[in-house]
Amino acid sequence: MATNGNPLAFPTGQDYQSSRSDEFQQLEARPYRSKKRRPYDSWQAFDYCFVRRLTGVLQPGATTAEDVASTKCTFLSVPPVKKRRSLGENGDQAKQDPGIGSKLAGLQRVHKLAKQHTEAASISDSSERLRTTVIPGRTFLYTGASSDQDVYLLRHLPFRGKSAFGTANWTVWKALAREFGPAYFTSYPDHLLDAREGAYELDHVKNLVEPNHSVLLSIYYSHFHPSLPILEDLIAFEELLSANKIPASLLAAVYCAALDFQPGVDVALKQELRELVFLGVTYEARTPSLRTVQANLIYLQIAPMLVREPNHPGYWPLTSQLVAVSQEIGLHANPEAWDLSSAERKSRRILWWTVYMQDKWFVIANTQDNQFDLTHLADTDFTNDVGGLNEGHLSSVVAFISLTKLSVVLASVLDNFYTVKDSADRLSAEQALQRASKCQAQLTTWYTENAQIWEQPGSVINSVPAIPQHRTLANAS
């Protein structure tokens, strides 16, 4: 551009502005378009294709379904999900360098724990949606009236309209929210309850009986289940098994029961399955569930392989464990008003009465009893063969005997106020006062007899007179 006839002269600012204004006048202004309405909104609101959406934006004429639909799409429904590289892909490198293998194993353990925590974090939504206490990887423990986590304190937690409160590691779930006689469960991840994960795998149990898996299930449901109807029907059981919601201990127990009706079965297979069930219900006592009770009940109905005693040695301790596990998950409490699914409420009722039958019939068969016929402990119960007792242990013995007598008073309090039928909130004021006066009289008697021991143990216990015929080992010699 020349200025003042001189081709070498530089343009002035005025000349520059004039030339730019001429260029702007030649441009057409972009037509106004509202941000609330995009070109592709008119033809498909949920088109996941990025190419088609871009076509509708960049090409002004492509604003109809016919114009945009002709654009080739890289996928048909939704964007493909990116997959992370599996830790096993580095297996060759791990073989060359042992350090890498240990690191990969550590990463796998961390990944497994992270997955468990992620699944456990949804416990609140799961319990509300499913209304069940049978969730793989978690344990629900029933909170009784005398629990360390008192139900009348738990009801003051900020549930905020939901049925669960807490974190993934500790969740309080209210199954029955009412002023009197509420029902609460505390839930924990299994890996926080000293559980031994991986004691045996479900696939391992299946492989032991293949290819007779379906046959054994049919035998169990045709011969065993009608007499002990504590499981779902066959179709529901197979669906749960396919979804990995049946523990290996229960599946092994089902196989054991069915093998008794199958002639010509290898004895070693029976023995291995029985050991798996026994180990399973023992470990699962730390993380009990309805499945644990079912596996234990089925196992207790199976006759021993080598009958040495008529009372089935070891079955009574398992029965006692069964009763304790059932109470820990709340089977002894009436679930009819609880916020549980109808199927679980029915299952809980069936299981508790089955446990009750197991307990009572084993009592009469083995002459066991939950009562006792012993007098209170005395000093002489702790003497040696020559009637002597170490003077340094005398104070501890006296305190121990006193504590056993106090436990009798505590038993009276529990029987009167902390049973599922006779809880304090179900008694009238007159009944509560009458029972309380009885317990108070027992406590007063105990305190009168043992006040000196517990008020000043340091000075009083040392002054307790020696027991009759007391001799040390040195004097006896």
Short mmCIF file of C-alpha atoms in Angstrom, two decimals:
data_model
loop_
_atom_site.label_atom_id
_atom_site.label_comp_id
_atom_site.label_asym_id
_atom_site.label_seq_id
_atom_site.Cartn_x
_atom_site.Cartn_y
_atom_site.Cartn_z
CA MET A 1 0.00 0.00 0.00
CA ALA A 2 1.44 3.40 -0.99
CA THR A 3 1.02 6.62 0.87
CA ASN A 4 1.33 10.20 -0.50
CA GLY A 5 2.52 8.76 -3.83
CA ASN A 6 5.61 7.24 -2.25
CA PRO A 7 5.66 3.43 -2.55
CA LEU A 8 8.22 3.13 0.23
CA ALA A 9 6.26 5.17 2.77
CA PHE A 10 4.66 3.27 5.64
CA PRO A 11 0.84 3.44 6.09
CA THR A 12 -0.49 5.65 8.81
CA GLY A 13 -2.88 4.54 11.55
CA GLN A 14 -5.76 6.25 9.79
CA ASP A 15 -5.08 4.32 6.60
CA TYR A 16 -4.94 1.03 8.58
CA GLN A 17 -8.29 1.63 10.31
CA SER A 18 -9.90 2.56 7.00
CA SER A 19 -8.72 -0.63 5.32
CA ARG A 20 -9.84 -2.85 8.24
CA SER A 21 -13.29 -1.29 8.32
CA ASP A 22 -13.71 -2.11 4.62
CA GLU A 23 -12.88 -5.77 5.37
CA PHE A 24 -15.34 -5.96 8.28
CA GLN A 25 -18.09 -4.53 6.12
CA GLN A 26 -17.60 -7.39 3.64
CA LEU A 27 -18.14 -10.05 6.38
CA GLU A 28 -21.63 -11.28 7.21
CA ALA A 29 -22.67 -11.35 10.85
CA ARG A 30 -23.34 -14.80 12.40
CA PRO A 31 -27.07 -15.34 12.83
CA TYR A 32 -28.24 -15.36 16.45
CA ARG A 33 -28.84 -18.75 17.99
CA SER A 34 -30.02 -19.38 21.53
CA LYS A 35 -27.72 -21.47 23.71
CA LYS A 36 -30.71 -23.28 25.12
CA ARG A 37 -31.42 -24.90 21.75
CA ARG A 38 -28.72 -26.79 19.87
CA PRO A 39 -29.04 -27.77 16.18
CA TYR A 40 -29.17 -31.48 16.89
CA ASP A 41 -31.79 -31.18 19.65
CA SER A 42 -34.57 -31.22 17.10
CA TRP A 43 -33.87 -34.67 15.74
CA GLN A 44 -32.53 -36.85 18.56
CA ALA A 45 -32.03 -35.88 22.17
CA PHE A 46 -29.92 -38.85 23.19
CA ASP A 47 -27.59 -39.45 20.28
CA TYR A 48 -24.30 -40.62 21.76
CA CYS A 49 -22.36 -40.19 18.52
CA PHE A 50 -19.82 -37.37 18.79
CA VAL A 51 -19.39 -37.23 14.99
CA ARG A 52 -23.10 -36.62 14.40
CA ARG A 53 -23.34 -33.97 17.05
CA LEU A 54 -20.33 -32.21 15.57
CA THR A 55 -21.94 -32.37 12.14
CA GLY A 56 -25.02 -30.63 13.45
CA VAL A 57 -22.93 -27.84 14.98
CA LEU A 58 -20.31 -27.19 12.29
CA GLN A 59 -22.53 -27.58 9.23
CA PRO A 60 -25.30 -24.95 9.30
CA GLY A 61 -27.48 -26.89 6.92
CA ALA A 62 -27.32 -30.17 8.81
CA THR A 63 -30.04 -29.51 11.32
CA THR A 64 -32.52 -32.25 10.48
CA ALA A 65 -32.54 -35.95 11.08
CA GLU A 66 -32.04 -36.76 7.40
CA ASP A 67 -28.98 -34.52 7.09
CA VAL A 68 -27.21 -35.71 10.18
CA ALA A 69 -28.19 -39.38 10.13
CA SER A 70 -26.26 -39.87 6.89
CA THR A 71 -23.02 -39.10 8.71
CA LYS A 72 -21.10 -42.28 9.44
CA CYS A 73 -20.94 -43.15 13.13
CA THR A 74 -18.03 -44.93 14.79
CA PHE A 75 -20.30 -46.90 17.09
CA LEU A 76 -23.98 -47.70 17.22
CA SER A 77 -25.25 -47.37 20.78
CA VAL A 78 -22.99 -45.96 23.47
CA PRO A 79 -19.29 -45.10 23.63
CA PRO A 80 -17.11 -48.15 24.26
CA VAL A 81 -15.90 -48.55 27.81
CA LYS A 82 -12.15 -48.31 28.14
CA LYS A 83 -10.63 -51.37 29.78
CA ARG A 84 -7.68 -51.14 32.07
CA ARG A 85 -4.69 -53.31 31.41
CA SER A 86 -4.87 -56.48 33.47
CA LEU A 87 -2.14 -56.99 36.02
CA GLY A 88 -1.58 -60.44 34.57
CA GLU A 89 -0.37 -59.03 31.22
CA ASN A 90 3.01 -58.37 32.76
CA GLY A 91 3.47 -62.01 33.71
CA ASP A 92 6.49 -62.55 31.44
CA GLN A 93 8.21 -59.51 32.86
CA ALA A 94 7.40 -60.69 36.39
CA LYS A 95 9.09 -64.02 35.69
CA GLN A 96 12.26 -62.24 34.62
CA ASP A 97 12.30 -59.92 37.62
CA PRO A 98 11.01 -61.49 40.91
CA GLY A 99 10.66 -58.03 42.43
CA ILE A 100 8.04 -57.08 39.87
CA GLY A 101 6.04 -60.21 40.69
CA SER A 102 5.85 -59.30 44.37
CA LYS A 103 4.84 -55.75 43.47
CA LEU A 104 2.08 -57.04 41.20
CA ALA A 105 0.83 -59.35 43.94
CA GLY A 106 0.74 -56.41 46.33
CA LEU A 107 -1.17 -54.32 43.79
CA GLN A 108 -3.67 -57.13 43.35
CA ARG A 109 -4.28 -57.31 47.09
CA VAL A 110 -4.72 -53.53 47.26
CA HIS A 111 -7.08 -53.65 44.28
CA LYS A 112 -9.11 -56.41 45.99
CA LEU A 113 -9.40 -54.44 49.22
CA ALA A 114 -10.34 -51.29 47.32
CA LYS A 115 -13.03 -53.22 45.50
CA GLN A 116 -14.38 -54.55 48.81
CA HIS A 117 -14.49 -51.06 50.27
CA THR A 118 -16.25 -49.74 47.16
CA GLU A 119 -18.87 -52.47 47.34
CA ALA A 120 -19.27 -51.96 51.08
CA ALA A 121 -19.80 -48.23 50.61
CA SER A 122 -23.15 -48.94 48.97
CA ILE A 123 -24.50 -50.84 51.98
CA SER A 124 -27.00 -48.12 52.81
CA ASP A 125 -28.58 -48.18 49.36
CA SER A 126 -28.41 -51.98 49.14
CA SER A 127 -30.13 -52.58 52.47
CA GLU A 128 -32.87 -50.11 51.65
CA ARG A 129 -33.42 -51.44 48.15
CA LEU A 130 -33.14 -55.17 48.86
CA ARG A 131 -34.26 -55.19 52.51
CA THR A 132 -32.04 -58.12 53.34
CA THR A 133 -29.22 -59.01 55.67
CA VAL A 134 -27.66 -61.47 53.23
CA ILE A 135 -25.17 -59.37 51.27
CA PRO A 136 -21.94 -61.04 50.09
CA GLY A 137 -18.89 -59.61 51.78
CA ARG A 138 -20.75 -58.12 54.74
CA THR A 139 -21.93 -59.32 58.14
CA PHE A 140 -25.06 -58.12 59.94
CA LEU A 141 -25.03 -58.60 63.72
CA TYR A 142 -28.21 -58.22 65.73
CA THR A 143 -28.07 -55.52 68.40
CA GLY A 144 -29.86 -56.68 71.53
CA ALA A 145 -31.31 -54.67 74.38
CA SER A 146 -28.25 -55.22 76.57
CA SER A 147 -25.68 -54.72 73.82
CA ASP A 148 -22.73 -52.38 74.23
CA GLN A 149 -24.31 -50.40 71.39
CA ASP A 150 -27.60 -49.73 73.14
CA VAL A 151 -30.63 -49.66 70.84
CA TYR A 152 -32.07 -46.69 72.71
CA LEU A 153 -28.92 -44.74 71.90
CA LEU A 154 -28.70 -45.93 68.30
CA ARG A 155 -32.14 -44.57 67.51
CA HIS A 156 -30.82 -41.04 68.12
CA LEU A 157 -28.31 -41.30 65.26
CA PRO A 158 -28.93 -38.85 62.39
CA PHE A 159 -30.52 -41.30 59.96
CA ARG A 160 -32.13 -38.36 58.09
CA GLY A 161 -35.05 -40.34 56.77
CA LYS A 162 -32.95 -43.34 55.73
CA SER A 163 -32.73 -46.75 57.32
CA ALA A 164 -28.92 -46.84 57.49
CA PHE A 165 -26.25 -44.65 59.03
CA GLY A 166 -22.48 -44.88 59.21
CA THR A 167 -19.57 -45.67 56.94
CA ALA A 168 -18.52 -48.66 54.90
CA ASN A 169 -16.59 -50.04 57.89
CA TRP A 170 -19.42 -49.59 60.41
CA THR A 171 -23.06 -49.24 59.46
CA VAL A 172 -26.13 -49.17 61.69
CA TRP A 173 -29.26 -50.44 59.98
CA LYS A 174 -32.64 -50.15 61.65
CA ALA A 175 -34.93 -53.01 60.76
CA LEU A 176 -37.70 -51.85 63.08
CA ALA A 177 -37.94 -48.19 64.08
CA ARG A 178 -40.31 -47.75 66.97
CA GLU A 179 -40.14 -46.34 70.47
CA PHE A 180 -40.51 -49.65 72.29
CA GLY A 181 -38.69 -52.78 71.22
CA PRO A 182 -36.77 -51.45 68.20
CA ALA A 183 -34.55 -53.73 66.12
CA TYR A 184 -31.12 -52.68 64.86
CA PHE A 185 -28.27 -54.41 63.06
CA THR A 186 -24.65 -53.34 62.92
CA SER A 187 -22.94 -54.23 59.67
CA TYR A 188 -19.25 -54.66 58.96
CA PRO A 189 -17.13 -55.82 56.01
CA ASP A 190 -16.07 -59.42 56.48
CA HIS A 191 -12.38 -58.58 56.21
CA LEU A 192 -12.64 -56.47 59.38
CA LEU A 193 -14.01 -59.31 61.51
CA ASP A 194 -10.93 -61.55 61.60
CA ALA A 195 -12.39 -63.69 58.86
CA ARG A 196 -10.16 -66.06 56.94
CA GLU A 197 -10.91 -65.26 53.34
CA GLY A 198 -10.13 -67.83 50.72
CA ALA A 199 -10.24 -70.82 53.05
CA TYR A 200 -11.56 -72.59 49.98
CA GLU A 201 -13.06 -71.41 46.72
CA LEU A 202 -16.52 -72.05 45.34
CA ASP A 203 -15.09 -73.29 42.03
CA HIS A 204 -12.96 -75.81 43.91
CA VAL A 205 -16.06 -77.31 45.53
CA LYS A 206 -17.81 -77.52 42.17
CA ASN A 207 -14.83 -79.18 40.53
CA LEU A 208 -14.80 -81.91 43.17
CA VAL A 209 -18.14 -83.31 42.00
CA GLU A 210 -18.04 -82.49 38.28
CA PRO A 211 -19.71 -83.58 36.08
CA ASN A 212 -22.36 -84.58 38.66
CA HIS A 213 -23.20 -81.09 39.92
CA SER A 214 -26.73 -80.94 38.47
CA VAL A 215 -27.44 -84.55 39.43
CA LEU A 216 -26.50 -83.96 43.07
CA LEU A 217 -28.65 -80.83 43.27
CA SER A 218 -31.60 -82.78 41.90
CA ILE A 219 -31.02 -85.58 44.41
CA TYR A 220 -30.81 -83.12 47.29
CA TYR A 221 -34.07 -81.38 46.40
CA SER A 222 -35.93 -84.62 45.75
CA HIS A 223 -34.74 -86.61 48.80
CA PHE A 224 -33.32 -84.26 51.45
CA HIS A 225 -35.03 -80.90 51.02
CA PRO A 226 -38.63 -82.12 51.63
CA SER A 227 -37.67 -83.20 55.17
CA LEU A 228 -35.59 -80.11 55.90
CA PRO A 229 -37.11 -77.21 53.88
CA ILE A 230 -34.63 -74.50 54.86
CA LEU A 231 -33.40 -73.50 51.38
CA GLU A 232 -34.95 -71.80 48.39
CA ASP A 233 -36.45 -73.87 45.59
CA LEU A 234 -34.09 -75.47 43.10
CA ILE A 235 -34.44 -72.80 40.40
CA ALA A 236 -33.82 -69.94 42.82
CA PHE A 237 -30.86 -71.78 44.36
CA GLU A 238 -29.23 -72.30 40.95
CA GLU A 239 -29.73 -68.63 40.07
CA LEU A 240 -28.09 -67.54 43.32
CA LEU A 241 -25.29 -70.01 42.73
CA SER A 242 -24.66 -68.59 39.27
CA ALA A 243 -24.50 -65.10 40.79
CA ASN A 244 -21.92 -66.30 43.38
CA LYS A 245 -24.31 -65.60 46.26
CA ILE A 246 -24.10 -69.11 47.73
CA PRO A 247 -21.03 -69.67 49.95
CA ALA A 248 -18.84 -72.68 49.38
CA SER A 249 -19.69 -74.11 52.81
CA LEU A 250 -23.40 -74.32 51.98
CA LEU A 251 -22.78 -75.83 48.55
CA ALA A 252 -20.45 -78.45 50.06
CA ALA A 253 -23.10 -79.29 52.68
CA VAL A 254 -25.70 -79.79 49.94
CA TYR A 255 -23.32 -82.10 48.08
CA CYS A 256 -22.62 -84.09 51.27
CA ALA A 257 -26.31 -84.61 51.93
CA ALA A 258 -26.95 -85.71 48.34
CA LEU A 259 -24.01 -88.13 48.23
CA ASP A 260 -25.63 -90.25 50.95
CA PHE A 261 -28.33 -91.10 48.38
CA GLN A 262 -25.79 -91.81 45.62
CA PRO A 263 -24.41 -95.38 45.65
CA GLY A 264 -20.80 -96.11 44.84
CA VAL A 265 -19.39 -92.71 45.78
CA ASP A 266 -15.71 -92.42 46.61
CA VAL A 267 -15.19 -92.27 50.36
CA ALA A 268 -12.34 -89.79 49.95
CA LEU A 269 -14.68 -87.35 48.19
CA LYS A 270 -17.18 -87.53 51.04
CA GLN A 271 -14.47 -86.96 53.60
CA GLU A 272 -13.04 -83.96 51.77
CA LEU A 273 -16.44 -82.31 51.41
CA ARG A 274 -17.24 -82.87 55.09
CA GLU A 275 -13.97 -81.26 56.11
CA LEU A 276 -14.73 -78.28 53.88
CA VAL A 277 -18.11 -77.81 55.54
CA PHE A 278 -16.67 -78.15 59.04
CA LEU A 279 -13.90 -75.64 58.35
CA GLY A 280 -16.33 -73.32 56.61
CA VAL A 281 -18.92 -73.07 59.38
CA THR A 282 -16.12 -72.73 61.94
CA TYR A 283 -14.53 -69.78 60.17
CA GLU A 284 -17.89 -68.24 59.31
CA ALA A 285 -18.80 -68.12 62.99
CA ARG A 286 -16.87 -64.83 62.94
CA THR A 287 -18.94 -63.55 60.02
CA PRO A 288 -22.28 -65.36 60.42
CA SER A 289 -25.24 -65.08 58.10
CA LEU A 290 -28.36 -67.05 57.27
CA ARG A 291 -26.23 -69.14 54.92
CA THR A 292 -23.94 -70.13 57.79
CA VAL A 293 -26.93 -71.41 59.76
CA GLN A 294 -28.25 -73.32 56.75
CA ALA A 295 -24.91 -75.01 56.11
CA ASN A 296 -24.54 -75.96 59.78
CA LEU A 297 -28.05 -77.40 59.98
CA ILE A 298 -27.57 -79.54 56.89
CA TYR A 299 -24.21 -80.77 58.13
CA LEU A 300 -25.66 -81.81 61.49
CA GLN A 301 -28.25 -84.03 59.77
CA ILE A 302 -25.58 -86.06 57.95
CA ALA A 303 -24.64 -89.32 59.63
CA PRO A 304 -20.97 -89.71 60.59
CA MET A 305 -18.89 -91.85 58.27
CA LEU A 306 -17.38 -93.83 61.16
CA VAL A 307 -19.90 -94.11 63.99
CA ARG A 308 -17.93 -94.80 67.17
CA GLU A 309 -20.48 -93.38 69.61
CA PRO A 310 -24.27 -93.24 69.39
CA ASN A 311 -24.32 -89.52 70.23
CA HIS A 312 -22.31 -88.43 67.15
CA PRO A 313 -19.14 -87.04 68.75
CA GLY A 314 -18.61 -83.35 68.10
CA TYR A 315 -22.20 -82.68 67.05
CA TRP A 316 -23.27 -81.23 70.38
CA PRO A 317 -20.52 -78.55 70.37
CA LEU A 318 -21.54 -77.69 66.80
CA THR A 319 -25.16 -77.46 67.95
CA SER A 320 -24.17 -75.08 70.73
CA GLN A 321 -22.25 -72.98 68.21
CA LEU A 322 -25.29 -73.06 65.93
CA VAL A 323 -27.53 -71.63 68.66
CA ALA A 324 -25.02 -68.90 69.47
CA VAL A 325 -24.59 -67.93 65.81
CA SER A 326 -28.37 -67.85 65.34
CA GLN A 327 -28.78 -65.48 68.25
CA GLU A 328 -25.95 -63.26 67.03
CA ILE A 329 -27.76 -62.61 63.76
CA GLY A 330 -31.11 -62.17 65.51
CA LEU A 331 -32.97 -65.34 64.53
CA HIS A 332 -34.45 -65.62 68.02
CA ALA A 333 -36.27 -62.28 67.67
CA ASN A 334 -39.64 -61.96 65.95
CA PRO A 335 -39.03 -60.45 62.47
CA GLU A 336 -42.65 -60.06 61.38
CA ALA A 337 -42.63 -56.25 61.75
CA TRP A 338 -39.07 -55.72 60.54
CA ASP A 339 -38.24 -53.83 57.36
CA LEU A 340 -37.13 -56.98 55.57
CA SER A 341 -38.33 -58.70 52.46
CA SER A 342 -41.13 -61.19 52.90
CA ALA A 343 -38.83 -64.00 51.79
CA GLU A 344 -36.21 -63.25 54.45
CA ARG A 345 -38.80 -62.88 57.21
CA LYS A 346 -40.15 -66.33 56.36
CA SER A 347 -36.65 -67.78 56.11
CA ARG A 348 -35.72 -66.39 59.53
CA ARG A 349 -38.76 -67.96 61.15
CA ILE A 350 -38.12 -71.35 59.52
CA LEU A 351 -34.45 -71.33 60.45
CA TRP A 352 -35.02 -70.43 64.09
CA TRP A 353 -37.55 -73.20 64.66
CA THR A 354 -35.20 -75.65 62.93
CA VAL A 355 -32.38 -74.54 65.23
CA TYR A 356 -34.73 -74.91 68.20
CA MET A 357 -35.61 -78.47 67.19
CA GLN A 358 -31.96 -79.32 66.67
CA ASP A 359 -31.06 -78.03 70.12
CA LYS A 360 -33.87 -79.67 72.09
CA TRP A 361 -33.73 -83.08 70.42
CA PHE A 362 -29.98 -83.26 70.87
CA VAL A 363 -30.46 -82.39 74.54
CA ILE A 364 -32.69 -85.40 75.13
CA ALA A 365 -30.57 -87.67 72.93
CA ASN A 366 -27.31 -86.76 74.64
CA THR A 367 -28.65 -86.03 78.16
CA GLN A 368 -27.35 -82.48 77.92
CA ASP A 369 -28.96 -79.61 79.79
CA ASN A 370 -28.60 -75.85 79.99
CA GLN A 371 -29.15 -75.93 83.76
CA PHE A 372 -26.58 -76.80 86.42
CA ASP A 373 -26.57 -78.30 89.88
CA LEU A 374 -23.49 -76.95 91.64
CA THR A 375 -23.07 -75.11 94.90
CA HIS A 376 -21.15 -71.84 95.07
CA LEU A 377 -17.37 -71.92 94.98
CA ALA A 378 -15.46 -71.98 98.26
CA ASP A 379 -11.85 -71.44 99.29
CA THR A 380 -11.28 -75.17 99.53
CA ASP A 381 -11.94 -75.56 95.79
CA PHE A 382 -8.59 -73.86 95.11
CA THR A 383 -6.37 -75.80 97.52
CA ASN A 384 -3.83 -78.32 96.34
CA ASP A 385 -3.78 -82.03 97.14
CA VAL A 386 -2.47 -81.46 100.67
CA GLY A 387 -4.97 -78.70 101.46
CA GLY A 388 -2.62 -75.78 100.97
CA LEU A 389 -2.93 -72.56 99.01
CA ASN A 390 -0.30 -70.04 98.09
CA GLU A 391 -0.82 -66.99 100.31
CA GLY A 392 0.00 -64.70 97.41
CA HIS A 393 -3.02 -66.05 95.49
CA LEU A 394 -5.48 -65.87 98.38
CA SER A 395 -6.68 -62.32 97.65
CA SER A 396 -7.29 -63.15 93.99
CA VAL A 397 -9.21 -66.29 94.92
CA VAL A 398 -11.50 -64.38 97.28
CA ALA A 399 -12.21 -61.75 94.63
CA PHE A 400 -12.84 -64.43 92.01
CA ILE A 401 -15.37 -66.23 94.22
CA SER A 402 -17.10 -62.94 94.91
CA LEU A 403 -17.37 -62.25 91.18
CA THR A 404 -18.98 -65.64 90.52
CA LYS A 405 -21.68 -64.83 93.07
CA LEU A 406 -22.24 -61.43 91.45
CA SER A 407 -22.73 -63.21 88.12
CA VAL A 408 -25.73 -65.03 89.61
CA VAL A 409 -27.28 -61.66 90.41
CA LEU A 410 -26.55 -60.50 86.86
CA ALA A 411 -28.27 -63.60 85.48
CA SER A 412 -31.38 -62.68 87.45
CA VAL A 413 -31.33 -59.15 85.99
CA LEU A 414 -30.97 -60.51 82.45
CA ASP A 415 -33.78 -63.03 82.91
CA ASN A 416 -36.13 -60.37 84.25
CA PHE A 417 -35.40 -57.42 81.95
CA TYR A 418 -33.33 -58.40 78.92
CA THR A 419 -35.03 -61.32 77.19
CA VAL A 420 -36.81 -60.98 73.86
CA LYS A 421 -40.15 -61.60 75.59
CA ASP A 422 -39.58 -59.78 78.89
CA SER A 423 -37.74 -56.63 77.90
CA ALA A 424 -38.11 -53.62 80.15
CA ASP A 425 -40.24 -51.66 77.67
CA ARG A 426 -42.86 -54.44 77.53
CA LEU A 427 -43.47 -54.55 81.28
CA SER A 428 -45.94 -52.42 83.16
CA ALA A 429 -44.66 -50.14 85.89
CA GLU A 430 -45.90 -52.50 88.59
CA GLN A 431 -44.27 -55.55 86.99
CA ALA A 432 -40.99 -53.72 86.48
CA LEU A 433 -40.87 -52.51 90.08
CA GLN A 434 -41.72 -55.95 91.45
CA ARG A 435 -38.93 -57.59 89.47
CA ALA A 436 -36.51 -54.79 90.24
CA SER A 437 -37.11 -55.16 93.97
CA LYS A 438 -36.22 -58.85 93.75
CA CYS A 439 -32.99 -58.12 91.88
CA GLN A 440 -32.16 -55.29 94.28
CA ALA A 441 -32.56 -57.60 97.27
CA GLN A 442 -30.13 -60.09 95.70
CA LEU A 443 -27.64 -57.32 94.98
CA THR A 444 -27.93 -55.96 98.52
CA THR A 445 -27.24 -59.40 99.97
CA TRP A 446 -24.18 -59.81 97.79
CA TYR A 447 -22.88 -56.35 98.67
CA THR A 448 -23.31 -56.96 102.38
CA GLU A 449 -21.26 -60.14 102.16
CA ASN A 450 -18.51 -58.70 99.94
CA ALA A 451 -18.42 -54.97 100.66
CA GLN A 452 -15.08 -55.09 102.47
CA ILE A 453 -13.41 -56.85 99.55
CA TRP A 454 -14.45 -54.35 96.88
CA GLU A 455 -14.35 -51.10 98.85
CA GLN A 456 -10.70 -51.36 99.93
CA PRO A 457 -9.20 -54.36 98.16
CA GLY A 458 -5.60 -53.39 98.84
CA SER A 459 -5.90 -53.37 102.63
CA VAL A 460 -8.80 -55.72 103.27
CA ILE A 461 -7.92 -58.67 101.06
CA ASN A 462 -4.51 -59.00 102.67
CA SER A 463 -6.18 -59.17 106.07
CA VAL A 464 -8.51 -62.03 105.15
CA PRO A 465 -7.89 -64.89 107.58
CA ALA A 466 -6.19 -67.96 106.24
CA ILE A 467 -8.42 -70.79 105.12
CA PRO A 468 -8.79 -73.77 107.42
CA GLN A 469 -5.99 -76.35 107.31
CA HIS A 470 -3.87 -73.99 105.27
CA ARG A 471 -0.33 -75.27 104.70
CA THR A 472 2.22 -74.23 102.15
CA LEU A 473 4.21 -76.79 100.24
CA ALA A 474 7.30 -75.97 102.33
CA ASN A 475 5.47 -76.70 105.59
CA ALA A 476 3.98 -79.85 104.19
CA SER A 477 7.41 -81.22 103.45
#
